[in-house]
Coordinates of C-alpha atoms in Angstrom, one line a residue:
X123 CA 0.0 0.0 0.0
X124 CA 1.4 3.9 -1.0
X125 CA 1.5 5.9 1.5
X126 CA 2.4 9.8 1.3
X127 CA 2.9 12.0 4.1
X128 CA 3.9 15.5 4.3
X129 CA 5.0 17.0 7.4
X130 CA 6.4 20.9 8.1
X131 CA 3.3 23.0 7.7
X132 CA 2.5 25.9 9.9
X133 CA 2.4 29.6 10.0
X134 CA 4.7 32.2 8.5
X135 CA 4.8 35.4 8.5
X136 CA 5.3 37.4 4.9
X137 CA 8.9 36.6 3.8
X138 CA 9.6 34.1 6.2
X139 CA 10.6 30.4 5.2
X140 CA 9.1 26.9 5.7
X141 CA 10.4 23.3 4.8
X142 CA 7.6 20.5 3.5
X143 CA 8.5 16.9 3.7
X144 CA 6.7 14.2 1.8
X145 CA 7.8 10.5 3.1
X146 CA 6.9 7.6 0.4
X147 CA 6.3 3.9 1.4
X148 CA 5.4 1.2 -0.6
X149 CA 6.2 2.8 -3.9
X150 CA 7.4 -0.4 -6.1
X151 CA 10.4 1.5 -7.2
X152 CA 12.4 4.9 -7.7
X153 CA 10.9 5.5 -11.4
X154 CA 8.2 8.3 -10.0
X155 CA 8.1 11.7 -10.7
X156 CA 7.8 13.2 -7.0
X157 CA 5.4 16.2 -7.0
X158 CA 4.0 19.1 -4.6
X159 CA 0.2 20.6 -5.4
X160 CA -1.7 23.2 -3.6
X161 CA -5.4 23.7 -3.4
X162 CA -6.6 27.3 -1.2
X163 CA -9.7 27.7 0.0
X164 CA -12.4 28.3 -2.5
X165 CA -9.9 27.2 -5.3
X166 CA -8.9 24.1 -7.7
X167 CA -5.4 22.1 -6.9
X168 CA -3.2 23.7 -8.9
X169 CA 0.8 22.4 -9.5
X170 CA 3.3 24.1 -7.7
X171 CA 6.6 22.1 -8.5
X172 CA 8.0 18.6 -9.5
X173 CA 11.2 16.4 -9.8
X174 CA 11.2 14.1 -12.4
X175 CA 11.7 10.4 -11.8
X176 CA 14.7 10.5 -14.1
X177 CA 16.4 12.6 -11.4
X178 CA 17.6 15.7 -14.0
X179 CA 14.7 17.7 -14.7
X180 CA 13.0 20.0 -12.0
X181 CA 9.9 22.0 -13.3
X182 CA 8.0 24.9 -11.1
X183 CA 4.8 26.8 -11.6
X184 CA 5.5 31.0 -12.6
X185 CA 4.5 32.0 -9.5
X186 CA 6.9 30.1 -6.9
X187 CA 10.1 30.3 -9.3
X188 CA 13.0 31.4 -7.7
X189 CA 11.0 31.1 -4.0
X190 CA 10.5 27.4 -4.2
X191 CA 13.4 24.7 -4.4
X192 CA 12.1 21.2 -5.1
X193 CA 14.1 18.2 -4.3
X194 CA 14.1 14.5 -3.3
X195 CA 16.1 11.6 -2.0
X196 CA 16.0 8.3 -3.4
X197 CA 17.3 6.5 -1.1
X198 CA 15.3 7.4 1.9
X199 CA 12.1 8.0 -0.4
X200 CA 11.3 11.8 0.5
X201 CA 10.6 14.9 -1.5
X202 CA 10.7 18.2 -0.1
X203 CA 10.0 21.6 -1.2
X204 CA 11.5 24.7 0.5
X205 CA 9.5 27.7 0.7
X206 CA 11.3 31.0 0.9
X207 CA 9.6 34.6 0.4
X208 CA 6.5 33.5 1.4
X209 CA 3.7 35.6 0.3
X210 CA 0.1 36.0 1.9
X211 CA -1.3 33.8 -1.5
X212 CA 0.9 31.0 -0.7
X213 CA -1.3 30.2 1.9
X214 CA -2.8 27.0 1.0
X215 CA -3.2 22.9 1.8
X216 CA 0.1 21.8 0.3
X217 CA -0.2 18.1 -1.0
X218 CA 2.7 15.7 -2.4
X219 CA 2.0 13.2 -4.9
X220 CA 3.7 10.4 -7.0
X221 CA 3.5 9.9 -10.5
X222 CA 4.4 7.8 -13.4
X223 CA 4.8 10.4 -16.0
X224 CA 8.3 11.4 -16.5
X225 CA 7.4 15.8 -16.3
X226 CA 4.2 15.7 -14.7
X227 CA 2.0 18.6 -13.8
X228 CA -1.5 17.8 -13.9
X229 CA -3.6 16.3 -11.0
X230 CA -4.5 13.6 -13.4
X231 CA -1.0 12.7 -13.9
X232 CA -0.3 11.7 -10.3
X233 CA -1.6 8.4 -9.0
X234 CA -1.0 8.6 -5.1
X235 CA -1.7 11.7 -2.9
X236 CA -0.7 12.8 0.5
X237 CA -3.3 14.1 2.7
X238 CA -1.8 17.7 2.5
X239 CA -0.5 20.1 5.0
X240 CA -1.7 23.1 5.9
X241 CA 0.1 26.2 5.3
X242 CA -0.7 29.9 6.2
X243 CA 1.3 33.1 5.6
X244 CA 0.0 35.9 7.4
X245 CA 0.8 39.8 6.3

């Protein structure tokens, strides 16, 4: 059975910094492209970032580029995203996902889903 979990949510004020975690178990191998989603209140999940399975191909949303570094570790099967600049409309449920396809950045791409953490940057 997959399990995601993300971990590292809270509250931040503007411009402050937070670090999401996403453990994976029982993922049958490495070849999954490891991915972070957010959904705010009122709102559809929308893609934030993503690391490819193939390990050389990072791909971000407009909004979070140059704020948000994606990454991931194989060998201890967790994804991360750190959060810097934080801006009042980050504030959202952040979910982490796993996927198949090799750049995905859909919600339809992604097979397994966290149950999201909640994140809140207050101004």
């Amino acid at each position: 059975q997959v399990q995601l979990v993300e971990s590292g949510g809270g509250l931040v004020q503007v411009g402050g910094s937070l670090r999401l975690s996403c453990a994976a178990s029982g993922l049958p191998d490495s070849t999954y492209t490891m991915g972070w989603f957010r959904q705010a209140p009122g709102k559809e999940r929308e893609f934030v970032a993503a690391f490819s399975w193939s390990g050389d191909r990072t791909y971000y949303t407009d909004s979070v580029k140059g704020r948000f570094t994606i990454s991931r570790d194989n060998a201890k099967n967790t994804a991360n995203l750190q959060m810097n600049s934080l801006k009042p409309e980050d504030t959202a449920v952040y979910y982490c996902a796993a996927g198949r396809h090799i750049s995905a950045r859909t919600v339809g791409q992604y097979a397994y889903w966290g149950q999201g953490t909640q994140v809140t940057v207050s101004s």
